[in-house]
């Protein structure tokens, strides 16, 4: 079972390899959506889009190192 942590586009190839080789990815942690462009609309990360495309749960905590996330990791 794998919990993938990543946000930027350069993490996508590694994530795709895990998907291709049928690893069990039980969740993805990525940074919260960020405002982008002239309208400052929230834009999801490339990793979030790929995870959602494959039906993988996505978590977007503002801080990864806290007690709540530790418990979530243990449960996954």
mmCIF file of N, CA and C in Angstrom:
data_model
loop_
_atom_site.group_PDB
_atom_site.id
_atom_site.type_symbol
_atom_site.label_atom_id
_atom_site.label_comp_id
_atom_site.label_asym_id
_atom_site.label_seq_id
_atom_site.Cartn_x
_atom_site.Cartn_y
_atom_site.Cartn_z
ATOM 1 N N UNK A 1 0.853 -1.182 0.000
ATOM 2 C CA UNK A 1 0.000 0.000 0.000
ATOM 3 C C UNK A 1 0.889 1.231 0.000
ATOM 4 N N UNK A 2 0.515 2.175 -0.861
ATOM 5 C CA UNK A 2 1.331 3.378 -1.020
ATOM 6 C C UNK A 2 0.481 4.614 -0.778
ATOM 7 N N UNK A 3 1.028 5.541 -0.030
ATOM 8 C CA UNK A 3 0.483 6.885 0.089
ATOM 9 C C UNK A 3 1.469 7.780 -0.642
ATOM 10 N N UNK A 4 1.022 8.431 -1.699
ATOM 11 C CA UNK A 4 1.895 9.257 -2.531
ATOM 12 C C UNK A 4 1.808 10.702 -2.069
ATOM 13 N N UNK A 5 2.974 11.332 -1.876
ATOM 14 C CA UNK A 5 3.041 12.747 -1.531
ATOM 15 C C UNK A 5 3.735 13.479 -2.666
ATOM 16 N N UNK A 6 3.039 14.434 -3.261
ATOM 17 C CA UNK A 6 3.634 15.198 -4.351
ATOM 18 C C UNK A 6 2.682 16.266 -4.837
ATOM 19 N N UNK A 7 3.238 17.292 -5.483
ATOM 20 C CA UNK A 7 2.417 18.385 -5.989
ATOM 21 C C UNK A 7 2.794 18.798 -7.401
ATOM 22 N N UNK A 8 4.057 19.130 -7.667
ATOM 23 C CA UNK A 8 4.393 19.744 -8.954
ATOM 24 C C UNK A 8 4.373 18.757 -10.123
ATOM 25 N N UNK A 9 4.457 19.329 -11.316
ATOM 26 C CA UNK A 9 4.408 18.536 -12.544
ATOM 27 C C UNK A 9 5.541 17.521 -12.619
ATOM 28 N N UNK A 10 6.711 17.817 -12.040
ATOM 29 C CA UNK A 10 7.821 16.865 -12.145
ATOM 30 C C UNK A 10 7.589 15.605 -11.327
ATOM 31 N N UNK A 11 6.565 15.578 -10.463
ATOM 32 C CA UNK A 11 6.224 14.366 -9.709
ATOM 33 C C UNK A 11 5.294 13.444 -10.500
ATOM 34 N N UNK A 12 4.707 13.956 -11.566
ATOM 35 C CA UNK A 12 3.745 13.180 -12.348
ATOM 36 C C UNK A 12 4.348 11.903 -12.946
ATOM 37 N N UNK A 13 5.537 11.946 -13.571
ATOM 38 C CA UNK A 13 6.080 10.698 -14.130
ATOM 39 C C UNK A 13 6.260 9.579 -13.093
ATOM 40 N N UNK A 14 6.715 9.916 -11.909
ATOM 41 C CA UNK A 14 6.870 8.899 -10.858
ATOM 42 C C UNK A 14 5.515 8.322 -10.468
ATOM 43 N N UNK A 15 4.531 9.183 -10.350
ATOM 44 C CA UNK A 15 3.175 8.752 -10.005
ATOM 45 C C UNK A 15 2.605 7.855 -11.106
ATOM 46 N N UNK A 16 2.833 8.213 -12.365
ATOM 47 C CA UNK A 16 2.347 7.406 -13.485
ATOM 48 C C UNK A 16 2.984 6.022 -13.506
ATOM 49 N N UNK A 17 4.241 5.934 -13.146
ATOM 50 C CA UNK A 17 4.907 4.624 -13.105
ATOM 51 C C UNK A 17 4.262 3.740 -12.047
ATOM 52 N N UNK A 18 3.964 4.315 -10.885
ATOM 53 C CA UNK A 18 3.292 3.544 -9.839
ATOM 54 C C UNK A 18 1.925 3.059 -10.322
ATOM 55 N N UNK A 19 1.203 3.927 -11.000
ATOM 56 C CA UNK A 19 -0.107 3.545 -11.532
ATOM 57 C C UNK A 19 0.023 2.453 -12.585
ATOM 58 N N UNK A 20 0.995 2.593 -13.454
ATOM 59 C CA UNK A 20 1.196 1.638 -14.549
ATOM 60 C C UNK A 20 1.504 0.235 -14.039
ATOM 61 N N UNK A 21 2.247 0.154 -12.947
ATOM 62 C CA UNK A 21 2.655 -1.147 -12.424
ATOM 63 C C UNK A 21 1.682 -1.696 -11.382
ATOM 64 N N UNK A 22 0.482 -1.166 -11.372
ATOM 65 C CA UNK A 22 -0.617 -1.685 -10.547
ATOM 66 C C UNK A 22 -0.321 -1.714 -9.056
ATOM 67 N N UNK A 23 0.462 -0.762 -8.575
ATOM 68 C CA UNK A 23 0.657 -0.658 -7.131
ATOM 69 C C UNK A 23 -0.630 -0.142 -6.494
ATOM 70 N N UNK A 24 -0.866 -0.547 -5.269
ATOM 71 C CA UNK A 24 -2.060 -0.092 -4.562
ATOM 72 C C UNK A 24 -1.779 1.283 -3.949
ATOM 73 N N UNK A 25 -2.252 2.320 -4.602
ATOM 74 C CA UNK A 25 -2.100 3.678 -4.088
ATOM 75 C C UNK A 25 -3.398 4.013 -3.373
ATOM 76 N N UNK A 26 -3.335 4.059 -2.052
ATOM 77 C CA UNK A 26 -4.556 4.227 -1.274
ATOM 78 C C UNK A 26 -4.913 5.692 -1.040
ATOM 79 N N UNK A 27 -3.964 6.612 -1.249
ATOM 80 C CA UNK A 27 -4.263 8.041 -1.061
ATOM 81 C C UNK A 27 -3.131 8.878 -1.633
ATOM 82 N N UNK A 28 -3.464 10.125 -1.911
ATOM 83 C CA UNK A 28 -2.486 11.106 -2.373
ATOM 84 C C UNK A 28 -2.585 12.330 -1.474
ATOM 85 N N UNK A 29 -1.441 12.813 -1.043
ATOM 86 C CA UNK A 29 -1.366 14.064 -0.299
ATOM 87 C C UNK A 29 -0.675 15.078 -1.195
ATOM 88 N N UNK A 30 -1.298 16.216 -1.381
ATOM 89 C CA UNK A 30 -0.745 17.268 -2.210
ATOM 90 C C UNK A 30 -1.077 18.618 -1.585
ATOM 91 N N UNK A 31 -0.398 19.649 -2.012
ATOM 92 C CA UNK A 31 -0.649 20.974 -1.458
ATOM 93 C C UNK A 31 -2.039 21.456 -1.854
ATOM 94 N N UNK A 32 -2.605 22.345 -1.042
ATOM 95 C CA UNK A 32 -3.924 22.893 -1.389
ATOM 96 C C UNK A 32 -3.888 23.616 -2.734
ATOM 97 N N UNK A 33 -5.049 23.656 -3.391
ATOM 98 C CA UNK A 33 -5.162 24.374 -4.658
ATOM 99 C C UNK A 33 -4.716 25.821 -4.463
ATOM 100 N N UNK A 34 -4.052 26.362 -5.488
ATOM 101 C CA UNK A 34 -3.506 27.716 -5.409
ATOM 102 C C UNK A 34 -4.168 28.621 -6.439
ATOM 103 N N UNK A 35 -4.328 29.913 -6.086
ATOM 104 C CA UNK A 35 -4.853 30.859 -7.065
ATOM 105 C C UNK A 35 -3.841 31.075 -8.186
ATOM 106 N N UNK A 36 -4.349 31.161 -9.420
ATOM 107 C CA UNK A 36 -3.460 31.326 -10.565
ATOM 108 C C UNK A 36 -4.172 32.104 -11.658
ATOM 109 N N UNK A 37 -3.395 32.777 -12.473
ATOM 110 C CA UNK A 37 -3.932 33.505 -13.612
ATOM 111 C C UNK A 37 -4.495 34.862 -13.232
ATOM 112 N N UNK A 38 -5.025 35.532 -14.211
ATOM 113 C CA UNK A 38 -5.549 36.885 -13.998
ATOM 114 C C UNK A 38 -6.726 36.899 -13.028
ATOM 115 N N UNK A 39 -7.577 35.917 -13.135
ATOM 116 C CA UNK A 39 -8.743 35.869 -12.254
ATOM 117 C C UNK A 39 -8.449 35.281 -10.890
ATOM 118 N N UNK A 40 -7.208 34.837 -10.686
ATOM 119 C CA UNK A 40 -6.797 34.216 -9.427
ATOM 120 C C UNK A 40 -7.736 33.077 -9.026
ATOM 121 N N UNK A 41 -8.144 32.282 -10.024
ATOM 122 C CA UNK A 41 -8.982 31.122 -9.750
ATOM 123 C C UNK A 41 -8.125 30.008 -9.173
ATOM 124 N N UNK A 42 -8.721 29.230 -8.276
ATOM 125 C CA UNK A 42 -7.987 28.125 -7.674
ATOM 126 C C UNK A 42 -7.694 27.066 -8.730
ATOM 127 N N UNK A 43 -6.431 26.660 -8.799
ATOM 128 C CA UNK A 43 -5.987 25.647 -9.756
ATOM 129 C C UNK A 43 -5.482 24.421 -9.005
ATOM 130 N N UNK A 44 -5.997 23.247 -9.321
ATOM 131 C CA UNK A 44 -5.502 22.026 -8.678
ATOM 132 C C UNK A 44 -4.111 21.673 -9.201
ATOM 133 N N UNK A 45 -3.363 20.951 -8.391
ATOM 134 C CA UNK A 45 -2.025 20.519 -8.802
ATOM 135 C C UNK A 45 -2.134 19.414 -9.851
ATOM 136 N N UNK A 46 -1.083 19.220 -10.653
ATOM 137 C CA UNK A 46 -1.098 18.132 -11.643
ATOM 138 C C UNK A 46 -1.295 16.760 -10.994
ATOM 139 N N UNK A 47 -0.737 16.565 -9.817
ATOM 140 C CA UNK A 47 -0.887 15.289 -9.105
ATOM 141 C C UNK A 47 -2.330 15.079 -8.678
ATOM 142 N N UNK A 48 -2.979 16.132 -8.205
ATOM 143 C CA UNK A 48 -4.377 16.013 -7.786
ATOM 144 C C UNK A 48 -5.244 15.614 -8.970
ATOM 145 N N UNK A 49 -5.044 16.254 -10.099
ATOM 146 C CA UNK A 49 -5.845 15.940 -11.283
ATOM 147 C C UNK A 49 -5.682 14.480 -11.699
ATOM 148 N N UNK A 50 -4.445 13.987 -11.689
ATOM 149 C CA UNK A 50 -4.183 12.605 -12.080
ATOM 150 C C UNK A 50 -4.788 11.621 -11.074
ATOM 151 N N UNK A 51 -4.672 11.938 -9.793
ATOM 152 C CA UNK A 51 -5.249 11.064 -8.762
ATOM 153 C C UNK A 51 -6.762 10.985 -8.902
ATOM 154 N N UNK A 52 -7.406 12.120 -9.084
ATOM 155 C CA UNK A 52 -8.860 12.124 -9.228
ATOM 156 C C UNK A 52 -9.296 11.372 -10.484
ATOM 157 N N UNK A 53 -8.501 11.481 -11.527
ATOM 158 C CA UNK A 53 -8.787 10.764 -12.777
ATOM 159 C C UNK A 53 -8.800 9.250 -12.555
ATOM 160 N N UNK A 54 -7.986 8.785 -11.595
ATOM 161 C CA UNK A 54 -7.898 7.354 -11.298
ATOM 162 C C UNK A 54 -8.710 6.953 -10.064
ATOM 163 N N UNK A 55 -9.517 7.870 -9.536
ATOM 164 C CA UNK A 55 -10.379 7.551 -8.402
ATOM 165 C C UNK A 55 -9.651 7.364 -7.088
ATOM 166 N N UNK A 56 -8.503 7.987 -6.940
ATOM 167 C CA UNK A 56 -7.706 7.868 -5.718
ATOM 168 C C UNK A 56 -8.050 9.036 -4.793
ATOM 169 N N UNK A 57 -8.313 8.773 -3.514
ATOM 170 C CA UNK A 57 -8.629 9.853 -2.583
ATOM 171 C C UNK A 57 -7.475 10.850 -2.473
ATOM 172 N N UNK A 58 -7.824 12.134 -2.431
ATOM 173 C CA UNK A 58 -6.831 13.210 -2.359
ATOM 174 C C UNK A 58 -7.036 13.992 -1.069
ATOM 175 N N UNK A 59 -5.935 14.219 -0.358
ATOM 176 C CA UNK A 59 -5.951 15.031 0.850
ATOM 177 C C UNK A 59 -5.048 16.232 0.610
ATOM 178 N N UNK A 60 -5.501 17.420 1.054
ATOM 179 C CA UNK A 60 -4.757 18.647 0.815
ATOM 180 C C UNK A 60 -4.587 19.447 2.106
ATOM 181 N N UNK A 61 -3.837 18.924 3.046
ATOM 182 C CA UNK A 61 -3.645 19.666 4.298
ATOM 183 C C UNK A 61 -2.730 20.874 4.087
ATOM 184 N N UNK A 62 -2.927 21.894 4.897
ATOM 185 C CA UNK A 62 -2.039 23.051 4.813
ATOM 186 C C UNK A 62 -0.671 22.720 5.405
ATOM 187 N N UNK A 63 -0.660 21.816 6.394
ATOM 188 C CA UNK A 63 0.606 21.343 6.973
ATOM 189 C C UNK A 63 0.556 19.823 7.036
ATOM 190 N N UNK A 64 1.595 19.189 6.536
ATOM 191 C CA UNK A 64 1.626 17.730 6.508
ATOM 192 C C UNK A 64 2.011 17.142 7.870
ATOM 193 N N UNK A 65 2.790 17.886 8.621
ATOM 194 C CA UNK A 65 3.277 17.362 9.898
ATOM 195 C C UNK A 65 2.426 17.870 11.061
ATOM 196 N N UNK A 66 1.356 17.150 11.307
ATOM 197 C CA UNK A 66 0.556 17.415 12.503
ATOM 198 C C UNK A 66 -0.074 16.104 12.959
ATOM 199 N N UNK A 67 -0.641 16.122 14.121
ATOM 200 C CA UNK A 67 -1.166 14.900 14.739
ATOM 201 C C UNK A 67 -2.305 14.295 13.911
ATOM 202 N N UNK A 68 -3.157 15.133 13.368
ATOM 203 C CA UNK A 68 -4.286 14.644 12.586
ATOM 204 C C UNK A 68 -3.820 13.850 11.365
ATOM 205 N N UNK A 69 -2.809 14.359 10.671
ATOM 206 C CA UNK A 69 -2.292 13.665 9.492
ATOM 207 C C UNK A 69 -1.549 12.392 9.873
ATOM 208 N N UNK A 70 -0.869 12.388 11.009
ATOM 209 C CA UNK A 70 -0.183 11.182 11.463
ATOM 210 C C UNK A 70 -1.185 10.052 11.675
ATOM 211 N N UNK A 71 -2.306 10.372 12.313
ATOM 212 C CA UNK A 71 -3.347 9.365 12.534
ATOM 213 C C UNK A 71 -3.938 8.886 11.204
ATOM 214 N N UNK A 72 -4.109 9.803 10.275
ATOM 215 C CA UNK A 72 -4.634 9.429 8.961
ATOM 216 C C UNK A 72 -3.681 8.469 8.250
ATOM 217 N N UNK A 73 -2.373 8.776 8.295
ATOM 218 C CA UNK A 73 -1.372 7.881 7.701
ATOM 219 C C UNK A 73 -1.452 6.492 8.316
ATOM 220 N N UNK A 74 -1.536 6.431 9.636
ATOM 221 C CA UNK A 74 -1.591 5.138 10.313
ATOM 222 C C UNK A 74 -2.824 4.339 9.894
ATOM 223 N N UNK A 75 -3.946 5.014 9.700
ATOM 224 C CA UNK A 75 -5.174 4.333 9.294
ATOM 225 C C UNK A 75 -5.115 3.854 7.841
ATOM 226 N N UNK A 76 -4.380 4.585 7.018
ATOM 227 C CA UNK A 76 -4.276 4.179 5.615
ATOM 228 C C UNK A 76 -3.386 2.959 5.486
#
